Coordinates of C-alpha atoms in Angstrom, one line a residue:
X1 CA 40.2 -138.9 62.5
X2 CA 43.1 -137.1 60.7
X3 CA 41.5 -138.0 57.3
X4 CA 38.1 -136.8 58.4
X5 CA 39.6 -133.6 59.7
X6 CA 41.6 -133.0 56.4
X7 CA 38.4 -133.7 54.4
X8 CA 36.5 -131.2 56.4
X9 CA 39.2 -128.6 56.0
X10 CA 39.4 -129.1 52.2
X11 CA 35.6 -129.1 51.9
X12 CA 35.5 -125.8 53.9
X13 CA 38.2 -124.3 51.7
X14 CA 36.3 -125.3 48.5
X15 CA 33.0 -123.8 49.8
X16 CA 34.8 -120.6 50.7
X17 CA 36.4 -120.5 47.2
X18 CA 33.1 -121.0 45.5
X19 CA 31.5 -118.3 47.6
X20 CA 34.3 -115.8 46.7
X21 CA 34.1 -116.8 43.0
X22 CA 30.4 -116.3 42.9
X23 CA 30.8 -113.0 44.6
X24 CA 33.4 -111.9 42.1
X25 CA 31.2 -113.1 39.2
X26 CA 28.2 -111.2 40.6
X27 CA 30.3 -108.1 41.0
X28 CA 31.6 -108.3 37.4
X29 CA 28.0 -108.8 36.2
X30 CA 26.8 -105.8 38.1
X31 CA 29.7 -103.7 36.8
X32 CA 29.0 -104.9 33.2
X33 CA 25.3 -104.1 33.6
X34 CA 26.0 -100.7 35.1
X35 CA 28.5 -100.0 32.3
X36 CA 25.9 -101.1 29.7
X37 CA 23.3 -98.8 31.3
X38 CA 25.7 -95.8 31.2
X39 CA 26.5 -96.5 27.5
X40 CA 22.9 -97.0 26.6
X41 CA 21.9 -93.7 28.4
X42 CA 23.8 -91.8 25.7
X43 CA 21.8 -93.4 22.8
X44 CA 19.8 -90.9 20.8
X45 CA 16.3 -91.6 19.5
X46 CA 14.7 -89.0 17.1
X47 CA 11.0 -89.6 16.8
X48 CA 9.3 -88.8 13.4
X49 CA 8.4 -85.2 12.6
X50 CA 6.1 -86.2 9.7
X51 CA 3.1 -88.5 9.6
X52 CA 3.9 -90.3 6.3
X53 CA 2.2 -93.4 5.1
X54 CA 5.2 -95.6 5.5
X55 CA 7.0 -95.9 8.9
X56 CA 10.7 -96.3 8.4
X57 CA 13.7 -96.6 10.8
X58 CA 17.3 -95.6 10.3
X59 CA 19.9 -96.8 12.7
X60 CA 23.1 -94.8 12.2
X61 CA 26.5 -95.6 13.7
X62 CA 28.7 -92.6 14.5
X63 CA 32.4 -92.2 13.5
X64 CA 35.4 -92.7 15.7
X65 CA 35.8 -90.1 18.4
X66 CA 32.7 -88.3 17.2
X67 CA 29.8 -88.8 19.7
X68 CA 26.2 -89.5 18.6
X69 CA 25.0 -85.9 19.1
X70 CA 27.4 -84.7 16.3
X71 CA 25.1 -86.5 13.8
X72 CA 21.8 -85.0 15.0
X73 CA 21.9 -82.1 12.5
X74 CA 22.4 -84.4 9.5
X75 CA 19.7 -86.9 10.6
X76 CA 17.2 -84.2 11.4
X77 CA 17.8 -82.9 7.8
X78 CA 17.1 -86.4 6.6
X79 CA 13.8 -86.4 8.5
X80 CA 12.9 -83.0 7.1
X81 CA 13.7 -84.2 3.5
X82 CA 11.9 -87.5 3.8
X83 CA 8.1 -87.7 3.1
X84 CA 7.9 -90.8 5.3
X85 CA 7.4 -91.3 9.0
X86 CA 11.0 -91.8 9.8
X87 CA 12.5 -92.9 13.1
X88 CA 16.2 -92.3 13.8
X89 CA 18.4 -94.1 16.3
X90 CA 22.0 -93.2 17.0
X91 CA 23.6 -95.7 19.4
X92 CA 26.6 -94.8 21.6
X93 CA 29.8 -96.8 22.1
X94 CA 32.5 -96.8 24.8
X95 CA 35.1 -94.1 24.2
X96 CA 33.1 -93.2 21.0
X97 CA 34.7 -96.1 19.2
X98 CA 31.9 -97.8 17.2
X99 CA 33.2 -101.4 17.3
X100 CA 30.9 -104.4 17.2
X101 CA 32.9 -106.2 19.9
X102 CA 32.1 -103.4 22.3
X103 CA 28.4 -103.6 21.7
X104 CA 27.6 -106.8 19.8
X105 CA 23.8 -106.6 20.3
X106 CA 23.5 -103.0 19.4
X107 CA 20.9 -103.6 16.7
X108 CA 18.6 -105.5 19.0
X109 CA 19.0 -103.0 21.7
X110 CA 18.2 -100.0 19.4
X111 CA 15.2 -101.8 18.0
X112 CA 13.8 -102.3 21.5
X113 CA 14.3 -98.7 22.3
X114 CA 12.5 -97.7 19.0
X115 CA 9.6 -100.0 19.8
X116 CA 9.3 -98.5 23.3
X117 CA 9.2 -95.1 21.7
X118 CA 6.2 -96.1 19.7
X119 CA 7.6 -97.5 16.5
X120 CA 5.4 -100.3 15.0
X121 CA 7.1 -103.7 15.1
X122 CA 7.0 -104.3 11.3
X123 CA 8.7 -101.1 10.4
X124 CA 11.3 -101.4 7.6
X125 CA 14.8 -100.8 9.0
X126 CA 17.8 -99.2 7.3
X127 CA 21.3 -99.3 8.8
X128 CA 24.2 -97.1 8.2
X129 CA 27.1 -95.2 9.5
X130 CA 30.0 -92.8 9.0
X131 CA 33.7 -93.6 8.8
X132 CA 34.5 -96.4 11.3
X133 CA 30.8 -96.7 12.0
X134 CA 30.4 -97.7 8.3
X135 CA 32.8 -100.6 8.7
X136 CA 30.9 -101.9 11.8
X137 CA 27.6 -101.3 9.9
X138 CA 28.8 -103.7 7.1
X139 CA 29.4 -106.6 9.4
X140 CA 26.2 -106.0 11.4
X141 CA 24.2 -105.7 8.2
X142 CA 25.4 -109.2 7.2
X143 CA 24.6 -110.5 10.6
X144 CA 21.1 -109.0 10.7
X145 CA 20.4 -109.2 6.9
X146 CA 16.9 -110.6 7.6
X147 CA 16.0 -107.4 9.4
X148 CA 17.9 -104.7 7.4
X149 CA 16.2 -103.4 4.3
X150 CA 19.1 -101.3 3.1
X151 CA 22.4 -99.8 4.1
X152 CA 23.7 -96.2 3.7
X153 CA 27.5 -95.6 4.2
X154 CA 29.0 -92.1 4.4
X155 CA 32.7 -91.3 4.2
X156 CA 33.4 -95.0 3.5
X157 CA 33.2 -97.8 1.0
X158 CA 32.3 -101.5 1.0
X159 CA 35.4 -103.5 2.2
X160 CA 37.5 -105.3 -0.4
X161 CA 36.5 -108.7 0.9
X162 CA 33.1 -108.1 -0.7
X163 CA 34.4 -106.9 -4.1
X164 CA 35.6 -110.1 -5.6
X165 CA 33.5 -112.4 -3.4
X166 CA 31.8 -115.4 -5.1
X167 CA 28.5 -114.3 -3.6
X168 CA 26.9 -110.8 -3.8
X169 CA 27.0 -108.8 -0.6
X170 CA 23.5 -109.6 0.9
X171 CA 22.3 -106.1 1.8
X172 CA 21.6 -103.4 -0.8
X173 CA 24.0 -100.5 -0.1
X174 CA 24.3 -96.9 -1.0
X175 CA 27.8 -95.4 -0.6
X176 CA 28.1 -91.6 -0.3
X177 CA 31.6 -90.1 -0.1
X178 CA 33.1 -86.7 -0.7
X179 CA 35.4 -85.7 -3.5
X180 CA 37.7 -84.1 -0.9
X181 CA 37.5 -86.8 1.8
X182 CA 41.0 -87.2 3.3
X183 CA 40.2 -90.4 5.2
X184 CA 38.2 -92.4 2.8
X185 CA 40.1 -91.1 -0.2
X186 CA 38.2 -90.5 -3.4
X187 CA 40.5 -93.0 -5.3
X188 CA 39.4 -95.8 -2.9
X189 CA 35.7 -94.8 -3.4
X190 CA 36.3 -94.9 -7.2
X191 CA 37.5 -98.5 -6.7
X192 CA 34.2 -99.2 -5.0
X193 CA 32.4 -97.5 -8.0
X194 CA 34.1 -99.9 -10.3
X195 CA 32.4 -102.8 -8.5
X196 CA 29.3 -101.1 -7.3
X197 CA 27.6 -98.9 -9.8
X198 CA 24.4 -100.8 -10.5
X199 CA 21.6 -102.4 -8.4
X200 CA 21.8 -103.5 -5.6
X201 CA 24.8 -101.5 -4.7
X202 CA 25.7 -97.9 -5.6
X203 CA 28.8 -95.8 -4.9
X204 CA 28.4 -92.0 -5.4
X205 CA 30.9 -89.1 -5.1
X206 CA 29.6 -85.8 -3.8
X207 CA 31.5 -82.8 -5.3
X208 CA 33.3 -80.5 -2.8
X209 CA 32.5 -82.5 0.3
X210 CA 35.1 -83.8 2.7
X211 CA 35.0 -86.4 5.5
X212 CA 33.8 -84.1 8.4
X213 CA 30.9 -82.7 6.4
X214 CA 28.8 -85.7 7.4
X215 CA 29.1 -84.7 11.1
X216 CA 28.9 -81.4 13.0
X217 CA 31.0 -79.6 15.6
X218 CA 34.7 -79.9 16.3
X219 CA 36.5 -82.6 14.2
X220 CA 38.7 -85.2 16.0
X221 CA 42.5 -84.7 16.0
X222 CA 42.8 -87.5 13.4
X223 CA 40.3 -85.7 11.0
X224 CA 42.0 -82.4 11.5
X225 CA 45.3 -84.0 10.6
X226 CA 44.1 -85.9 7.5
X227 CA 41.0 -84.4 6.1
X228 CA 41.0 -82.0 3.1
X229 CA 39.4 -78.6 3.3
X230 CA 35.8 -78.7 2.1
X231 CA 34.5 -76.6 -0.8
X232 CA 30.9 -76.6 0.5
X233 CA 29.6 -75.7 4.0
X234 CA 28.0 -78.1 6.4
X235 CA 24.4 -77.1 5.6
X236 CA 24.9 -77.7 1.9
X237 CA 26.6 -81.0 2.6
X238 CA 23.8 -82.2 4.8
X239 CA 21.2 -81.2 2.2
X240 CA 23.1 -83.1 -0.5
X241 CA 23.4 -86.2 1.7
X242 CA 19.8 -86.1 2.8
X243 CA 18.5 -85.8 -0.8
X244 CA 20.4 -89.0 -1.8
X245 CA 19.6 -90.9 1.4
X246 CA 15.8 -90.2 1.0
X247 CA 15.8 -91.0 -2.7
X248 CA 17.5 -94.4 -2.0
X249 CA 15.0 -95.2 0.8
X250 CA 12.2 -94.3 -1.5
X251 CA 13.6 -96.6 -4.2
X252 CA 13.9 -99.5 -1.8
X253 CA 10.4 -98.8 -0.4
X254 CA 8.9 -98.9 -3.9
X255 CA 10.9 -102.0 -5.0
X256 CA 12.7 -100.1 -7.7
X257 CA 16.2 -100.7 -9.0
X258 CA 17.0 -97.2 -10.0
X259 CA 15.6 -93.6 -9.8
X260 CA 16.1 -90.6 -12.1
X261 CA 18.1 -88.9 -9.3
X262 CA 20.3 -91.9 -8.7
X263 CA 20.8 -92.5 -12.4
X264 CA 22.0 -88.8 -12.9
X265 CA 24.3 -89.1 -9.8
X266 CA 25.8 -92.3 -11.2
X267 CA 26.5 -90.5 -14.5
X268 CA 28.2 -87.7 -12.7
X269 CA 30.3 -90.0 -10.6
X270 CA 31.3 -92.0 -13.7
X271 CA 32.4 -88.9 -15.6
X272 CA 34.6 -87.9 -12.6
X273 CA 35.9 -91.4 -12.0
X274 CA 36.7 -92.4 -15.6
X275 CA 40.3 -91.0 -15.9
X276 CA 41.2 -92.7 -12.6
X277 CA 39.6 -96.0 -13.7
X278 CA 41.5 -95.8 -17.0
X279 CA 44.8 -95.3 -15.2
X280 CA 44.2 -98.2 -12.8
X281 CA 43.2 -100.5 -15.7
X282 CA 46.4 -99.5 -17.6
X283 CA 48.4 -100.4 -14.5
X284 CA 46.8 -103.8 -14.2
X285 CA 45.4 -102.8 -10.8
X286 CA 45.6 -105.9 -8.5
X287 CA 42.4 -105.1 -6.7
X288 CA 40.3 -105.0 -9.9
X289 CA 41.5 -108.5 -10.7
X290 CA 44.4 -110.3 -8.9
X291 CA 47.5 -111.3 -11.0
X292 CA 47.8 -114.8 -12.2
X293 CA 51.4 -115.4 -11.3
X294 CA 51.5 -118.6 -13.4
X295 CA 48.1 -119.8 -12.3
X296 CA 45.6 -121.0 -14.8
X297 CA 42.6 -119.1 -13.6
X298 CA 39.9 -117.2 -15.4
X299 CA 39.5 -114.8 -12.4
X300 CA 43.0 -113.3 -12.7
X301 CA 44.9 -111.0 -15.1
X302 CA 47.9 -112.3 -17.0
X303 CA 49.9 -109.1 -17.4
X304 CA 50.1 -105.4 -17.3
X305 CA 48.8 -103.3 -20.3
X306 CA 51.2 -100.4 -19.4
X307 CA 54.3 -102.6 -19.8
X308 CA 53.3 -103.6 -23.4
X309 CA 52.8 -99.9 -24.2
X310 CA 56.1 -98.9 -22.6
X311 CA 58.1 -101.7 -24.4
X312 CA 56.9 -100.3 -27.7
X313 CA 58.0 -96.8 -26.8
X314 CA 61.3 -97.9 -25.5
X315 CA 62.2 -99.9 -28.6
X316 CA 62.6 -96.8 -30.6
X317 CA 62.0 -98.8 -33.8
X318 CA 59.6 -96.2 -35.2
X319 CA 57.4 -98.7 -36.9
X320 CA 60.2 -100.1 -39.1
X321 CA 59.7 -103.3 -37.1
X322 CA 56.5 -104.3 -35.6
X323 CA 56.4 -105.6 -32.0
X324 CA 53.8 -108.1 -30.7
X325 CA 54.3 -107.5 -27.0
X326 CA 52.8 -109.7 -24.3
X327 CA 53.3 -109.2 -20.5
X328 CA 53.0 -111.5 -17.6
X329 CA 52.8 -110.7 -13.9
X330 CA 55.4 -112.4 -11.8
X331 CA 57.2 -111.7 -8.5
X332 CA 60.4 -110.5 -10.1
X333 CA 62.9 -111.7 -7.5
X334 CA 61.3 -115.2 -7.1
X335 CA 63.4 -118.2 -8.0
X336 CA 63.2 -119.5 -10.7
X337 CA 63.5 -115.9 -11.9
X338 CA 61.4 -114.7 -14.8
X339 CA 63.1 -112.8 -17.6
X340 CA 61.9 -110.9 -20.6
X341 CA 62.6 -112.8 -23.9
X342 CA 62.1 -112.9 -27.6
X343 CA 60.4 -115.8 -29.5
X344 CA 62.0 -115.1 -32.9
X345 CA 64.2 -112.8 -35.0
X346 CA 63.8 -111.3 -38.4
X347 CA 67.4 -111.2 -39.7
X348 CA 66.4 -113.2 -42.8
X349 CA 63.4 -111.0 -43.7
X350 CA 63.5 -108.2 -46.2
X351 CA 62.2 -105.5 -46.0
X352 CA 62.2 -105.0 -42.3
X353 CA 58.7 -103.6 -42.2
X354 CA 57.5 -107.1 -42.7
X355 CA 59.1 -108.1 -39.5
X356 CA 57.0 -108.9 -36.4
X357 CA 59.0 -109.6 -33.2
X358 CA 57.2 -111.5 -30.5
X359 CA 58.3 -109.9 -27.2
X360 CA 57.6 -111.1 -23.7
X361 CA 58.0 -108.8 -20.7
X362 CA 57.6 -109.3 -16.9
X363 CA 55.9 -107.0 -14.4
X364 CA 55.3 -106.9 -10.7
X365 CA 53.1 -104.1 -9.1
X366 CA 54.1 -103.1 -5.6
X367 CA 51.5 -101.5 -3.3
X368 CA 51.9 -99.4 -0.1
X369 CA 52.3 -101.6 3.0
X370 CA 49.2 -100.1 4.6
X371 CA 47.1 -101.0 1.5
X372 CA 46.5 -104.4 3.0
X373 CA 44.5 -102.9 5.8
X374 CA 42.1 -101.2 3.4
X375 CA 41.6 -98.1 5.6
X376 CA 41.1 -95.8 2.6
X377 CA 43.7 -93.3 3.8
X378 CA 46.6 -94.4 1.7
X379 CA 47.1 -94.0 -2.1
X380 CA 45.3 -96.8 -4.1
X381 CA 47.5 -97.3 -7.1
X382 CA 50.8 -99.1 -7.2
X383 CA 53.7 -97.1 -5.7
X384 CA 56.1 -99.1 -7.8
X385 CA 56.0 -101.1 -11.0
X386 CA 58.9 -103.5 -11.4
X387 CA 59.1 -104.1 -15.2
X388 CA 61.6 -106.2 -17.1
X389 CA 61.8 -105.2 -20.8
X390 CA 63.9 -106.1 -23.8
X391 CA 66.7 -103.5 -24.5
X392 CA 66.7 -101.6 -27.8
X393 CA 70.0 -103.2 -28.6
X394 CA 68.6 -106.7 -28.5
X395 CA 65.5 -105.7 -30.5
X396 CA 67.7 -104.1 -33.3
X397 CA 69.9 -107.2 -33.5
X398 CA 66.9 -109.5 -33.7
X399 CA 65.5 -107.3 -36.5
X400 CA 68.5 -106.9 -38.8
X401 CA 71.0 -109.4 -37.6
X402 CA 73.7 -106.9 -37.0
X403 CA 75.7 -106.1 -33.9
X404 CA 74.8 -102.9 -32.1
X405 CA 76.5 -101.1 -29.3
X406 CA 74.4 -101.0 -26.1
X407 CA 75.9 -97.6 -25.1
X408 CA 74.7 -96.1 -28.3
X409 CA 71.3 -97.8 -28.6
X410 CA 70.2 -97.6 -25.0
X411 CA 72.3 -95.0 -23.3
X412 CA 69.5 -92.5 -23.0
X413 CA 66.9 -95.1 -21.9

């Protein structure tokens, strides 16, 4: 009887537990659905203003702390500029933070809203975003690559994980960023241009435009703190953006790989970017090609061009002795430690101008700590180049076989 009584008590407790658990789960589900409805209620759908021959859709993800309505002026300008029947969808996110984890099915949800608004089911869909919305757009475009016909990123760049990937990023992308963007800095966009300047991906820099020029209204506190003052007003910026967006959409629609406008814009961007690209290549920029660090790998760079140039200058030999300088990237403090060295000497050669010294130097580029997060807000180039070179004293002794005083040969170095 005691066992039966205990069994009934345990059974009753379990039933009560499951009833309470189901009630809690139901409440969570209701709260989640209510939360979803509230978020979805802030979504914006802009129906076409033209009856073009080709229906198109553009789903645009807003930037951090900039609600969807801040992008209506730009996207209306895109509709005005386009000759197509263009549908626009601007989804909202909790706390105006466009993160995929907060709304993982946002593409499906916006497509359903567009269909209910009258958009034909086989409409070609473009995806894009501004700032943080562009980062989310990139991952969503990969996830929905069968549905996305092209991608347009503003105030942003394709992430570094796609730059040296063994496979090409699967969705054709147009990058539009401002010369004076203080959040997605122009130097980071130039890095993108190095990788993405021909079909299917293009990076363009718009002169005079800053980060906030894509949106309208009051900037967020983060933008106020970090953005650079624009040299063009909002209306001009929206016109410049709309022209390039519509040209890209037309190119994709007509199965082209380039247009006259895009070709001209690429030339202008290249002219602007070339001095920066030359400086980064001279540095041996790690994000163009990673350092070998003793690895035998075709997809790495052995050494730093700047260090070979610097060694020639520091030698002070004024062409009386020729230097054949080669540099290698190494972590300079790693054991076994790497040192600069000479392969030969010319003390037995006369005259000295027949002498060629084989010199080996060592370099390590050091980048800002925040560079690893690839936010675009920090400087792109190395903040320090740790270079080990051969002293002028050693080079002179190797050239003529005589003893030289370091304090006299290298004091001013």
